[in-house]
CSV table of C-alpha atoms in Angstrom, one decimal:
chain,number,residue,atom,x,y,z
A,1,MET,CA,-39.6,-20.8,24.7
A,2,PRO,CA,-37.4,-21.8,27.6
A,3,SER,CA,-35.6,-19.1,29.6
A,4,LEU,CA,-32.3,-18.3,27.9
A,5,PRO,CA,-29.0,-18.9,29.7
A,6,ALA,CA,-26.6,-16.0,30.1
A,7,ALA,CA,-24.4,-17.5,27.4
A,8,ALA,CA,-27.1,-17.3,24.7
A,9,ILE,CA,-26.8,-14.8,21.9
A,10,PRO,CA,-30.3,-13.2,21.9
A,11,ALA,CA,-30.3,-12.3,18.2
A,12,SER,CA,-29.8,-15.9,17.2
A,13,VAL,CA,-33.0,-17.3,18.8
A,14,VAL,CA,-35.4,-18.8,16.3
A,15,GLU,CA,-38.4,-21.1,16.7
A,16,ARG,CA,-39.9,-23.6,14.3
A,17,ASP,CA,-42.6,-26.2,14.9
A,18,GLY,CA,-42.4,-25.7,18.6
A,19,ILE,CA,-38.6,-26.1,18.8
A,20,SER,CA,-36.2,-23.4,19.9
A,21,TYR,CA,-32.7,-22.9,18.4
A,22,TRP,CA,-30.0,-20.5,19.5
A,23,CYS,CA,-26.3,-19.9,19.6
A,24,GLU,CA,-24.4,-19.8,22.8
A,25,LYS,CA,-21.0,-18.3,23.4
A,26,GLY,CA,-18.9,-19.7,26.3
A,27,PRO,CA,-15.3,-20.3,27.4
A,28,GLY,CA,-15.0,-23.2,25.0
A,29,GLY,CA,-16.3,-21.3,22.0
A,30,LYS,CA,-19.7,-21.2,20.4
A,31,ARG,CA,-22.3,-24.0,20.4
A,32,LEU,CA,-25.7,-24.6,19.0
A,33,ALA,CA,-28.5,-25.1,21.6
A,34,ILE,CA,-31.8,-26.9,20.8
A,35,SER,CA,-34.8,-27.0,23.2
A,36,PRO,CA,-36.5,-29.1,24.3
A,37,ALA,CA,-33.7,-31.6,24.5
A,38,GLY,CA,-36.0,-34.6,24.0
A,39,SER,CA,-37.5,-33.4,20.8
A,40,SER,CA,-37.4,-35.7,17.7
A,41,VAL,CA,-35.3,-33.2,15.7
A,42,THR,CA,-32.3,-33.7,17.9
A,43,ALA,CA,-31.8,-37.1,16.4
A,44,ALA,CA,-30.3,-35.4,13.3
A,45,PHE,CA,-27.7,-33.6,15.4
A,46,THR,CA,-24.6,-34.7,17.3
A,47,GLY,CA,-24.4,-33.3,20.9
A,48,GLU,CA,-25.3,-33.9,24.5
A,49,THR,CA,-28.2,-33.3,26.7
A,50,GLN,CA,-27.8,-30.6,29.4
A,51,GLY,CA,-31.0,-30.4,31.3
A,52,GLU,CA,-33.7,-29.0,28.9
A,53,VAL,CA,-31.2,-28.2,26.2
A,54,PHE,CA,-29.5,-30.3,23.6
A,55,SER,CA,-26.0,-28.7,23.2
A,56,CYS,CA,-24.1,-29.2,19.9
A,57,PRO,CA,-20.7,-28.3,18.6
A,58,LEU,CA,-20.5,-26.3,15.4
A,59,THR,CA,-19.5,-29.2,13.2
A,60,PRO,CA,-20.1,-29.6,9.4
A,61,GLU,CA,-22.6,-32.3,10.2
A,62,ASN,CA,-24.5,-30.1,12.6
A,63,ALA,CA,-24.4,-27.2,10.1
A,64,ALA,CA,-26.1,-29.5,7.5
A,65,ALA,CA,-28.7,-30.6,10.0
A,66,LEU,CA,-29.4,-27.0,10.9
A,67,ARG,CA,-30.0,-26.1,7.3
A,68,ALA,CA,-32.3,-29.1,7.0
A,69,ALA,CA,-34.2,-28.0,10.1
A,70,LEU,CA,-34.4,-24.3,9.3
A,71,PRO,CA,-35.2,-23.8,5.6
A,72,HIS,CA,-34.3,-20.1,5.6
A,73,LEU,CA,-30.6,-21.2,6.0
A,74,ARG,CA,-30.6,-23.3,2.8
A,75,PRO,CA,-29.1,-21.5,-0.2
A,76,ALA,CA,-31.7,-20.1,-2.5
A,77,THR,CA,-31.7,-18.6,-6.0
A,78,PHE,CA,-32.5,-14.9,-6.4
A,79,GLY,CA,-33.5,-14.4,-10.0
A,80,LEU,CA,-33.3,-10.7,-11.0
A,81,ALA,CA,-33.5,-9.3,-7.5
A,82,THR,CA,-30.8,-6.8,-6.5
A,83,SER,CA,-28.1,-8.8,-4.8
A,84,VAL,CA,-24.7,-8.6,-3.2
A,85,GLY,CA,-22.0,-11.2,-2.6
A,86,PHE,CA,-19.9,-10.5,0.5
A,87,GLY,CA,-16.8,-12.7,-0.1
A,88,ASP,CA,-15.8,-13.4,3.5
A,89,ARG,CA,-12.3,-15.0,3.5
A,90,LEU,CA,-12.3,-15.5,7.2
A,91,GLY,CA,-15.6,-17.2,8.0
A,92,LEU,CA,-16.2,-14.6,10.8
A,93,CYS,CA,-17.7,-11.6,9.1
A,94,THR,CA,-21.3,-12.6,8.4
A,95,PRO,CA,-22.8,-11.1,11.6
A,96,GLY,CA,-21.3,-7.8,10.5
A,97,HIS,CA,-22.7,-8.2,7.0
A,98,VAL,CA,-26.1,-8.9,8.4
A,99,ALA,CA,-25.9,-5.8,10.6
A,100,ALA,CA,-25.1,-3.7,7.6
A,101,LEU,CA,-28.1,-5.1,5.7
A,102,ARG,CA,-30.4,-4.4,8.6
A,103,ALA,CA,-29.0,-0.8,8.9
A,104,VAL,CA,-29.7,-0.1,5.2
A,105,GLY,CA,-33.1,-1.7,5.4
A,106,ALA,CA,-33.6,-2.3,1.7
A,107,THR,CA,-34.5,-5.7,0.1
A,108,ILE,CA,-31.1,-6.6,-1.1
A,109,ARG,CA,-30.5,-10.3,-1.4
A,110,PRO,CA,-27.3,-11.5,0.3
A,111,THR,CA,-24.9,-14.1,-0.7
A,112,PHE,CA,-22.8,-14.6,2.4
A,113,ALA,CA,-21.1,-17.8,1.1
A,114,GLN,CA,-19.0,-16.7,-1.8
A,115,GLN,CA,-15.4,-17.5,-2.4
A,116,SER,CA,-13.5,-18.3,-5.6
A,117,ILE,CA,-11.6,-21.6,-6.0
A,118,ARG,CA,-8.4,-19.5,-6.2
A,119,GLU,CA,-9.1,-17.9,-2.8
A,120,MET,CA,-10.1,-21.2,-1.2
A,121,GLY,CA,-6.7,-22.6,-2.2
A,122,ARG,CA,-4.9,-19.6,-0.6
A,123,THR,CA,-7.0,-19.8,2.6
A,124,ASN,CA,-7.0,-23.6,2.8
A,125,ARG,CA,-10.7,-23.8,2.9
A,126,THR,CA,-13.2,-26.0,1.0
A,127,PRO,CA,-16.5,-25.0,-0.6
A,128,ARG,CA,-18.3,-26.8,2.3
A,129,GLN,CA,-16.3,-24.9,4.9
A,130,VAL,CA,-17.2,-21.6,3.3
A,131,LEU,CA,-20.9,-22.5,3.2
A,132,ASP,CA,-20.9,-23.8,6.8
A,133,ASP,CA,-19.1,-20.7,8.2
A,134,ALA,CA,-21.8,-18.6,6.4
A,135,THR,CA,-24.5,-20.8,7.9
A,136,TRP,CA,-23.3,-20.4,11.4
A,137,GLY,CA,-22.8,-16.6,11.0
A,138,THR,CA,-26.3,-16.2,9.5
A,139,PHE,CA,-27.8,-18.2,12.3
A,140,GLN,CA,-25.9,-16.3,15.0
A,141,ALA,CA,-27.0,-13.0,13.6
A,142,GLY,CA,-30.6,-14.1,13.4
A,143,TRP,CA,-31.0,-13.4,9.6
A,144,THR,CA,-34.1,-15.2,8.4
A,145,GLY,CA,-34.4,-13.9,4.9
A,146,PRO,CA,-33.2,-15.8,1.8
A,147,VAL,CA,-29.5,-16.4,1.4
A,148,GLY,CA,-27.4,-17.4,-1.6
A,149,ALA,CA,-24.3,-19.4,-2.1
A,150,ASP,CA,-21.9,-18.6,-4.9
A,151,ALA,CA,-19.3,-21.0,-6.2
A,152,ASP,CA,-17.2,-18.2,-7.6
A,153,HIS,CA,-14.9,-17.9,-10.6
A,154,LEU,CA,-15.0,-21.6,-11.6
A,155,HIS,CA,-12.7,-22.7,-14.4
A,156,THR,CA,-13.3,-26.5,-14.6
A,157,THR,CA,-16.0,-29.0,-14.4
A,158,ALA,CA,-14.3,-30.4,-11.4
A,159,ASP,CA,-14.7,-27.1,-9.7
A,160,ILE,CA,-18.4,-27.2,-10.5
A,161,ASP,CA,-18.7,-30.7,-9.0
A,162,ARG,CA,-17.2,-29.4,-5.7
A,163,GLY,CA,-19.8,-26.6,-5.6
A,164,VAL,CA,-22.7,-29.0,-6.4
A,165,GLU,CA,-21.6,-31.5,-3.7
A,166,ALA,CA,-21.3,-28.7,-1.1
A,167,GLY,CA,-24.8,-27.4,-1.8
A,168,TYR,CA,-24.2,-24.2,-3.8
A,169,VAL,CA,-27.0,-22.9,-6.0
A,170,PHE,CA,-25.1,-20.0,-7.9
A,171,PHE,CA,-22.2,-20.8,-10.1
A,172,THR,CA,-19.9,-18.1,-11.6
A,173,LEU,CA,-18.5,-19.6,-14.8
A,174,ASP,CA,-15.1,-18.0,-15.6
A,175,PRO,CA,-13.7,-18.6,-19.1
A,176,ASN,CA,-11.1,-15.8,-18.8
A,177,ASP,CA,-8.2,-18.2,-19.6
A,178,HIS,CA,-9.8,-18.7,-23.0
A,179,VAL,CA,-10.3,-15.1,-23.9
A,180,ASN,CA,-7.8,-14.2,-26.7
A,181,PRO,CA,-6.2,-10.8,-26.0
A,182,GLU,CA,-4.4,-11.0,-29.4
A,183,ALA,CA,-7.7,-10.3,-31.1
A,184,GLU,CA,-7.9,-6.8,-29.6
A,185,HIS,CA,-5.3,-5.4,-31.9
A,186,ALA,CA,-4.9,-8.1,-34.6
A,187,THR,CA,-5.4,-7.4,-38.2
A,188,PRO,CA,-8.8,-8.1,-39.8
A,189,ALA,CA,-7.2,-11.0,-41.7
A,190,ARG,CA,-5.7,-12.5,-38.6
A,191,CYS,CA,-9.0,-12.2,-36.7
A,192,GLU,CA,-10.8,-14.0,-39.5
A,193,GLU,CA,-8.2,-16.7,-39.4
A,194,MET,CA,-8.7,-17.2,-35.6
A,195,ALA,CA,-12.5,-17.1,-36.0
A,196,ARG,CA,-12.6,-19.7,-38.7
A,197,ALA,CA,-10.4,-22.0,-36.5
A,198,LEU,CA,-12.9,-22.1,-33.6
A,199,ASP,CA,-14.5,-25.3,-32.5
A,200,TRP,CA,-17.6,-24.7,-34.4
A,201,ALA,CA,-19.0,-28.2,-33.7
A,202,ALA,CA,-19.0,-27.3,-30.0
A,203,LEU,CA,-20.9,-24.1,-30.9
A,204,GLU,CA,-23.4,-26.1,-33.0
A,205,SER,CA,-22.8,-23.7,-35.9
A,206,SER,CA,-20.3,-22.7,-38.5
A,207,PHE,CA,-18.5,-19.5,-39.4
A,208,ALA,CA,-20.7,-19.0,-42.4
A,209,ASP,CA,-23.9,-19.6,-40.5
A,210,PHE,CA,-22.8,-17.2,-37.7
A,211,MET,CA,-22.0,-14.4,-40.2
A,212,ALA,CA,-25.3,-15.0,-42.0
A,213,ALA,CA,-27.2,-14.8,-38.7
A,214,TYR,CA,-25.6,-11.6,-37.4
A,215,SER,CA,-24.1,-9.6,-40.2
A,216,GLY,CA,-25.9,-6.3,-40.4
A,217,HIS,CA,-28.3,-7.2,-37.6
A,218,THR,CA,-29.4,-4.3,-35.5
A,219,ILE,CA,-30.2,-4.4,-31.7
A,220,ASP,CA,-32.6,-1.6,-30.8
A,221,LEU,CA,-32.0,-0.2,-27.3
A,222,GLU,CA,-34.1,2.4,-25.5
A,223,ASP,CA,-32.0,5.4,-26.6
A,224,GLU,CA,-29.8,4.1,-29.4
A,225,SER,CA,-29.2,1.0,-31.5
A,226,ILE,CA,-26.2,-1.3,-32.2
A,227,THR,CA,-25.6,-2.5,-35.8
A,228,LEU,CA,-23.3,-5.5,-36.0
A,229,ASP,CA,-20.8,-4.9,-38.9
A,230,ASP,CA,-18.6,-7.8,-40.2
A,231,ALA,CA,-15.4,-6.4,-38.7
A,232,SER,CA,-16.8,-6.2,-35.2
A,233,LEU,CA,-18.4,-9.6,-35.5
A,234,ILE,CA,-15.2,-11.3,-36.6
A,235,ARG,CA,-13.1,-9.6,-33.9
A,236,ALA,CA,-15.7,-10.6,-31.3
A,237,LEU,CA,-15.4,-14.2,-32.4
A,238,ALA,CA,-11.6,-14.1,-32.4
A,239,LYS,CA,-11.6,-12.6,-28.9
A,240,TYR,CA,-14.3,-14.6,-27.2
A,241,GLY,CA,-15.1,-17.6,-29.4
A,242,ASP,CA,-13.0,-20.0,-27.3
A,243,ALA,CA,-14.4,-18.5,-24.1
A,244,LEU,CA,-17.9,-19.3,-25.4
A,245,VAL,CA,-16.9,-22.9,-26.1
A,246,ASP,CA,-15.5,-23.2,-22.6
A,247,THR,CA,-18.5,-21.7,-21.0
A,248,MET,CA,-20.8,-24.1,-22.8
A,249,THR,CA,-18.7,-27.0,-21.7
A,250,MET,CA,-19.1,-25.9,-18.1
A,251,TYR,CA,-22.8,-25.0,-18.5
A,252,ARG,CA,-23.7,-28.4,-20.0
A,253,HIS,CA,-21.9,-30.1,-17.1
A,254,LEU,CA,-23.7,-28.0,-14.6
A,255,GLU,CA,-27.1,-28.6,-16.3
A,256,ALA,CA,-26.4,-32.4,-16.2
A,257,SER,CA,-26.1,-32.2,-12.4
A,258,GLY,CA,-29.9,-31.9,-12.1
A,259,ILE,CA,-29.8,-29.4,-9.3
A,260,ASP,CA,-31.8,-26.1,-9.1
A,261,TYR,CA,-29.2,-23.4,-9.9
A,262,GLU,CA,-28.5,-20.1,-11.5
A,263,PHE,CA,-25.3,-19.2,-13.3
A,264,GLU,CA,-23.3,-16.1,-14.2
A,265,MET,CA,-20.8,-15.7,-17.0
A,266,ALA,CA,-17.8,-13.6,-16.0
A,267,ILE,CA,-15.2,-12.2,-18.3
A,268,ASP,CA,-14.2,-9.3,-16.1
A,269,GLU,CA,-10.6,-10.4,-15.4
A,270,THR,CA,-9.4,-9.7,-18.9
A,271,ASP,CA,-7.0,-7.0,-20.2
A,272,TYR,CA,-9.5,-5.1,-22.4
A,273,PRO,CA,-13.0,-3.7,-21.9
A,274,THR,CA,-15.9,-5.6,-23.4
A,275,LYS,CA,-17.3,-3.7,-26.3
A,276,PRO,CA,-21.1,-3.4,-26.7
A,277,ALA,CA,-21.0,-5.5,-29.9
A,278,GLU,CA,-19.0,-8.2,-28.1
A,279,HIS,CA,-21.6,-8.2,-25.3
A,280,VAL,CA,-24.3,-8.7,-27.9
A,281,VAL,CA,-22.5,-11.6,-29.6
A,282,ILE,CA,-21.6,-13.4,-26.3
A,283,MET,CA,-25.1,-13.3,-24.8
A,284,SER,CA,-26.9,-13.9,-28.1
A,285,GLU,CA,-24.8,-17.0,-28.7
A,286,LEU,CA,-25.3,-18.3,-25.2
A,287,LYS,CA,-29.1,-17.8,-25.6
A,288,ARG,CA,-29.1,-19.6,-29.0
A,289,LEU,CA,-27.3,-22.5,-27.4
A,290,GLY,CA,-29.9,-22.8,-24.6
A,291,ALA,CA,-27.8,-21.2,-21.8
A,292,ASN,CA,-29.5,-18.3,-20.0
A,293,PRO,CA,-27.3,-16.7,-17.4
A,294,VAL,CA,-29.0,-14.8,-14.7
A,295,SER,CA,-26.1,-12.3,-14.7
A,296,PHE,CA,-23.2,-11.2,-16.8
A,297,ALA,CA,-19.9,-9.7,-15.7
A,298,PRO,CA,-18.3,-7.8,-18.6
A,299,ARG,CA,-14.9,-6.1,-18.3
A,300,PHE,CA,-15.9,-2.5,-17.8
A,301,VAL,CA,-13.8,0.5,-18.8
A,302,GLY,CA,-11.3,1.9,-16.3
A,303,GLY,CA,-9.5,0.3,-13.4
A,304,PHE,CA,-11.1,-2.1,-10.9
A,305,GLU,CA,-8.2,-2.8,-8.6
A,306,LYS,CA,-8.4,-4.7,-5.4
A,307,GLY,CA,-9.5,-2.9,-2.3
A,308,VAL,CA,-9.4,0.7,-3.6
A,309,GLU,CA,-11.6,3.2,-5.3
A,310,TYR,CA,-12.3,3.1,-9.1
A,311,ILE,CA,-9.5,4.4,-11.2
A,312,GLY,CA,-10.6,6.2,-14.3
A,313,ASP,CA,-13.1,8.6,-15.9
A,314,LEU,CA,-16.4,8.3,-14.1
A,315,ASP,CA,-18.3,9.8,-17.0
A,316,ALA,CA,-16.9,7.2,-19.4
A,317,LEU,CA,-17.8,4.5,-16.9
A,318,ALA,CA,-21.3,5.8,-16.5
A,319,ARG,CA,-21.8,5.6,-20.3
A,320,ASP,CA,-20.4,2.1,-20.3
A,321,PHE,CA,-22.8,1.0,-17.5
A,322,ARG,CA,-25.7,2.5,-19.4
A,323,ILE,CA,-25.1,0.8,-22.7
A,324,HIS,CA,-24.3,-2.6,-21.1
A,325,ALA,CA,-27.4,-2.3,-18.9
A,326,ALA,CA,-29.6,-1.4,-21.9
A,327,ILE,CA,-28.2,-4.5,-23.8
A,328,ALA,CA,-29.0,-6.7,-20.8
A,329,ARG,CA,-32.6,-5.5,-20.8
A,330,ALA,CA,-32.9,-5.9,-24.5
A,331,LEU,CA,-31.4,-9.4,-24.7
A,332,GLY,CA,-32.6,-10.8,-21.4
A,333,PRO,CA,-33.4,-9.4,-19.1
A,334,TYR,CA,-30.4,-10.4,-16.9
A,335,LYS,CA,-28.4,-8.7,-14.3
A,336,LEU,CA,-25.1,-6.9,-14.7
A,337,SER,CA,-22.5,-8.1,-12.2
A,338,LEU,CA,-19.9,-5.8,-10.9
A,339,HIS,CA,-16.8,-7.7,-9.9
A,340,SER,CA,-13.8,-6.4,-7.8
A,341,GLY,CA,-16.6,-4.3,-6.4
A,342,SER,CA,-15.0,-3.8,-3.0
A,343,ASP,CA,-14.6,-0.1,-2.0
A,344,LYS,CA,-15.7,1.3,-5.4
A,345,TYR,CA,-18.0,3.8,-3.8
A,346,SER,CA,-18.2,6.2,-6.7
A,347,THR,CA,-19.4,3.5,-9.0
A,348,TYR,CA,-22.3,2.2,-7.0
A,349,PRO,CA,-24.9,4.9,-7.7
A,350,LEU,CA,-23.9,4.8,-11.4
A,351,ILE,CA,-24.5,1.1,-11.9
A,352,ALA,CA,-27.6,1.0,-9.6
A,353,GLU,CA,-29.2,3.7,-11.7
A,354,ALA,CA,-28.1,2.3,-15.1
A,355,THR,CA,-29.4,-1.2,-14.3
A,356,ARG,CA,-32.5,0.1,-12.4
A,357,GLY,CA,-31.5,-2.3,-9.6
A,358,MET,CA,-31.0,-5.3,-11.8
A,359,VAL,CA,-27.5,-5.7,-10.6
A,360,HIS,CA,-25.2,-8.0,-8.6
A,361,LEU,CA,-22.4,-6.5,-6.6
A,362,LYS,CA,-19.5,-8.9,-5.9
A,363,THR,CA,-17.0,-8.0,-3.2
A,364,ALA,CA,-14.0,-10.1,-2.1
A,365,GLY,CA,-11.3,-9.4,0.4
A,366,THR,CA,-12.5,-6.1,1.8
A,367,SER,CA,-13.8,-7.8,5.0
A,368,TRP,CA,-10.3,-9.3,5.5
A,369,ALA,CA,-8.7,-5.9,5.1
A,370,GLU,CA,-11.1,-4.2,7.5
A,371,ALA,CA,-10.7,-7.1,10.0
A,372,LEU,CA,-7.0,-6.2,10.2
A,373,ARG,CA,-8.0,-2.9,11.9
A,374,VAL,CA,-8.9,-5.0,15.0
A,375,ILE,CA,-5.4,-6.5,14.8
A,376,ALA,CA,-3.8,-3.1,14.4
A,377,ARG,CA,-5.6,-1.7,17.4
A,378,HIS,CA,-5.1,-4.6,19.8
A,379,ASP,CA,-2.0,-6.5,18.7
A,380,PRO,CA,0.3,-4.0,16.8
A,381,ALA,CA,3.2,-6.5,16.8
A,382,LEU,CA,1.1,-9.1,15.0
A,383,PHE,CA,-0.1,-6.5,12.5
A,384,ARG,CA,3.5,-5.6,11.7
A,385,ASP,CA,4.3,-9.3,11.3
A,386,VAL,CA,1.4,-9.6,8.8
A,387,LEU,CA,2.5,-6.5,7.0
A,388,ASP,CA,6.1,-7.6,6.8
A,389,LEU,CA,5.1,-11.0,5.5
A,390,SER,CA,2.7,-9.4,2.9
A,391,VAL,CA,5.6,-7.2,1.6
A,392,ARG,CA,8.0,-10.1,1.4
A,393,GLU,CA,5.5,-12.3,-0.4
A,394,PHE,CA,4.0,-9.6,-2.6
A,395,GLU,CA,5.3,-10.7,-5.9
A,396,THR,CA,3.7,-14.1,-5.4
A,397,ASN,CA,0.6,-12.8,-3.8
A,398,ARG,CA,-0.1,-10.3,-6.6
A,399,HIS,CA,-0.5,-13.1,-9.2
A,400,SER,CA,-3.9,-12.9,-10.9
A,401,TYR,CA,-4.8,-9.5,-9.3
A,402,HIS,CA,-4.9,-6.1,-10.9
A,403,LEU,CA,-2.8,-3.8,-8.7
A,404,SER,CA,-0.9,-0.5,-9.0
A,405,CYS,CA,0.6,-0.3,-5.5
A,406,ASP,CA,4.2,0.7,-4.9
A,407,LEU,CA,6.1,-1.1,-2.1
A,408,ALA,CA,8.5,1.9,-1.8
A,409,ARG,CA,5.6,4.0,-0.5
A,410,ILE,CA,5.0,1.7,2.5
A,411,PRO,CA,6.8,2.9,5.6
A,412,ALA,CA,9.4,0.5,6.9
A,413,ALA,CA,8.8,1.1,10.6
A,414,PRO,CA,5.3,2.5,11.1
A,415,SER,CA,4.4,3.7,14.6
A,416,ASP,CA,1.4,2.1,16.5
A,417,ALA,CA,-0.6,5.3,15.8
A,418,ASP,CA,-0.1,4.9,12.1
A,419,LEU,CA,-1.1,1.2,11.7
A,420,ASP,CA,-4.8,1.8,11.3
A,421,ASP,CA,-4.1,4.4,8.6
A,422,LEU,CA,-2.1,1.9,6.6
A,423,LEU,CA,-5.4,0.2,5.9
A,424,THR,CA,-6.7,3.3,4.2
A,425,ARG,CA,-3.6,4.2,2.1
A,426,THR,CA,-3.8,2.6,-1.3
A,427,ASP,CA,-0.3,1.0,-1.4
A,428,SER,CA,-0.3,-0.7,2.0
A,429,ARG,CA,-4.0,-1.6,1.7
A,430,GLN,CA,-3.5,-3.4,-1.6
A,431,VAL,CA,-0.4,-5.2,-0.3
A,432,LEU,CA,-2.3,-6.4,2.8
A,433,HIS,CA,-5.4,-7.1,0.7
A,434,VAL,CA,-3.7,-9.7,-1.4
A,435,GLY,CA,-1.5,-11.0,1.4
A,436,TYR,CA,-4.3,-13.0,3.1
A,437,GLY,CA,-3.0,-16.4,2.1
A,438,PRO,CA,0.4,-16.5,3.7
A,439,ALA,CA,-0.8,-14.3,6.6
A,440,LEU,CA,-3.7,-16.7,7.5
A,441,SER,CA,-1.5,-19.7,7.1
A,442,THR,CA,1.4,-18.4,9.2
A,443,TYR,CA,-0.5,-16.5,11.9
A,444,HIS,CA,-3.8,-18.2,11.9
A,445,ASP,CA,-4.2,-18.9,15.6
A,446,ARG,CA,-3.0,-15.5,16.8
A,447,LEU,CA,-5.2,-13.7,14.3
A,448,TYR,CA,-8.3,-15.7,15.2
A,449,ALA,CA,-7.7,-15.4,18.9
A,450,CYS,CA,-7.6,-11.6,18.6
A,451,TRP,CA,-10.8,-11.4,16.5
A,452,ALA,CA,-12.6,-13.7,19.0
A,453,ALA,CA,-11.5,-11.5,21.9
A,454,HIS,CA,-12.9,-8.4,20.1
A,455,GLU,CA,-15.8,-9.9,18.2
A,456,ASP,CA,-18.2,-7.0,18.8
A,457,GLU,CA,-15.7,-4.5,17.6
A,458,LEU,CA,-15.0,-6.6,14.5
A,459,ASN,CA,-18.7,-6.8,13.8
A,460,ASP,CA,-19.1,-3.1,14.2
A,461,ILE,CA,-16.2,-2.4,11.8
A,462,ILE,CA,-17.6,-4.7,9.2
A,463,CYS,CA,-21.1,-3.3,9.5
A,464,ARG,CA,-20.0,0.3,9.1
A,465,HIS,CA,-17.8,-0.6,6.1
A,466,PHE,CA,-20.6,-2.4,4.3
A,467,ILE,CA,-23.2,0.2,4.9
A,468,LYS,CA,-21.2,2.3,2.5
A,469,HIS,CA,-21.3,-0.5,0.0
A,470,LEU,CA,-25.0,-1.2,0.3
A,471,ALA,CA,-26.7,2.2,0.8
A,472,PRO,CA,-26.3,3.4,-2.8
A,473,PHE,CA,-28.3,0.3,-4.0
A,474,ALA,CA,-31.1,0.7,-1.5
A,475,PRO,CA,-33.2,3.2,-3.6
A,476,TRP,CA,-33.1,0.8,-6.6
A,477,ALA,CA,-33.4,-2.5,-4.8
A,478,ASN,CA,-36.0,-4.7,-6.4
A,479,VAL,CA,-37.4,-8.2,-5.7
C-alpha cells in the first residue's frame, strides 16, 4: 500500500488484487484515488494520473466501475436475514448509518440505497443517483459487508424497469391503490358482489374454485389456529382481490427481467389493519400463483405516523405482531416488514421478539429530520427558512402521509435556543419531516454547504440516532 496523503479518509482504504482504493477529501470536494496509477483496472475509470495515484471524480460512471472492481459494493439479496433499510433522502448519511451498525455490532444486513419513487420525485433524484450516493457513502465509511438496494414502493411496471436498469435487487411492490376500503364495512352481499367481479383470469382461478379451496380450511400456528369462514374469505377477496391482481402483474414483469432479485409485497399504507385471515389469503394466493415474497408488510394496528413514536395500544400491537409473525412462519417462512419504522422505538423489541429476528425494518426521512439539527445549530436563519417553507407548503407536502400534527402548536418565532428542540416536538418534527421536497429544491446549495462544513457532526448525529433503531434487533439478528 502506498503512503496515504493527508487528504485521504483512512476508513475508506481497501485493497483488492494488489490495488489500493480510497476516498480523498480536498478543497474541491471528494475524489476516488486508485494506486498504482498504471494498473490495468484504471482503464475502467475516468480520471487523471497524479504521481502514483489515479484520481477520479465521483461520477456515476466511476461509481459503476467501483462496484465492478469491488464486489462487496454490488447490491446483494439477503434472504431471511435480519435487515434494515435506511431511506437516506440526502445521499449524505450512509457513513453515519455505517457507524451505527458498527457500534451495535450485530449481523444486521443494511440496505443503504432505499427510496420510494414518490420520494425520488420530490427530491429530484433518480434510482441510479440513490444507488450511486449509497455506493460512495459505503466506500467512504469502509463498509465491506453485504449491501442491499431497495426500489421502494413501486406502483407500475415502468417503476420496476427503472430499478432493474439502475441495478437494484430488492423490489417493494405496492398495490395499495388497488386495495378496496369499501370492503371493510360493506354488507356481506356487497362484498360477494365485488369478489365475484374480480379479474379471475388474471388470478388463474374462479370465485367457485377459490371458495372450494379455502372454505373451512384451518391454518395451524404454534399457539393457536385460524379457520377461514366464508364471510372472512369473501371480505378478504373484496378488499384485496384487485391488489393481488396488480401485484401479480408487477411480479410477472419483474420475473421476466431475468435478474437475480427478491421482492416484498407492501399493503401498509392503507386505512384499515390487515386481519389474520386476510394475511393468510393474500400470501396463500401469491404462493399458489408462483410468487414467493421474501417479506410482507401488512397494515398493523395502531398509528404509524412519520417521524414520531407509535401511537396506540402496545399490548394490542404486540398481539398483532405475534399472530402475523406466526402466520409468516407457517406459510413461508418469510419476513415481516415494518414500514414507517422511523422513531418507533417502543415497537422494535416487540417485533424483533415476535419474528425471532425474521424481520425487515424500513425507515425513511428520519435521517433528513436529524440532519436538520446541523442546520439549526450552525445556520439558524436557514433553519427558519426551511421551517417557514414547510409550514406554508404543508397541505401539499402531507399528501400520502399519515400525520396528526397541528400547525397551531408550532411557534411562529422560535429563538435560536429552541430550534433544535423543534426537531423533537411531534408537530414541528412532522411538518419538517414531510417538507423535504420543497426545502431541498429551494435551499439545496445552502443546506448541502452547511452539511459539508460540518460532516463529522452530521455523521455523529446520524450514528447516535440509528443506534437507537438498531440495538433492539441485535439480540435477535440472524443470518
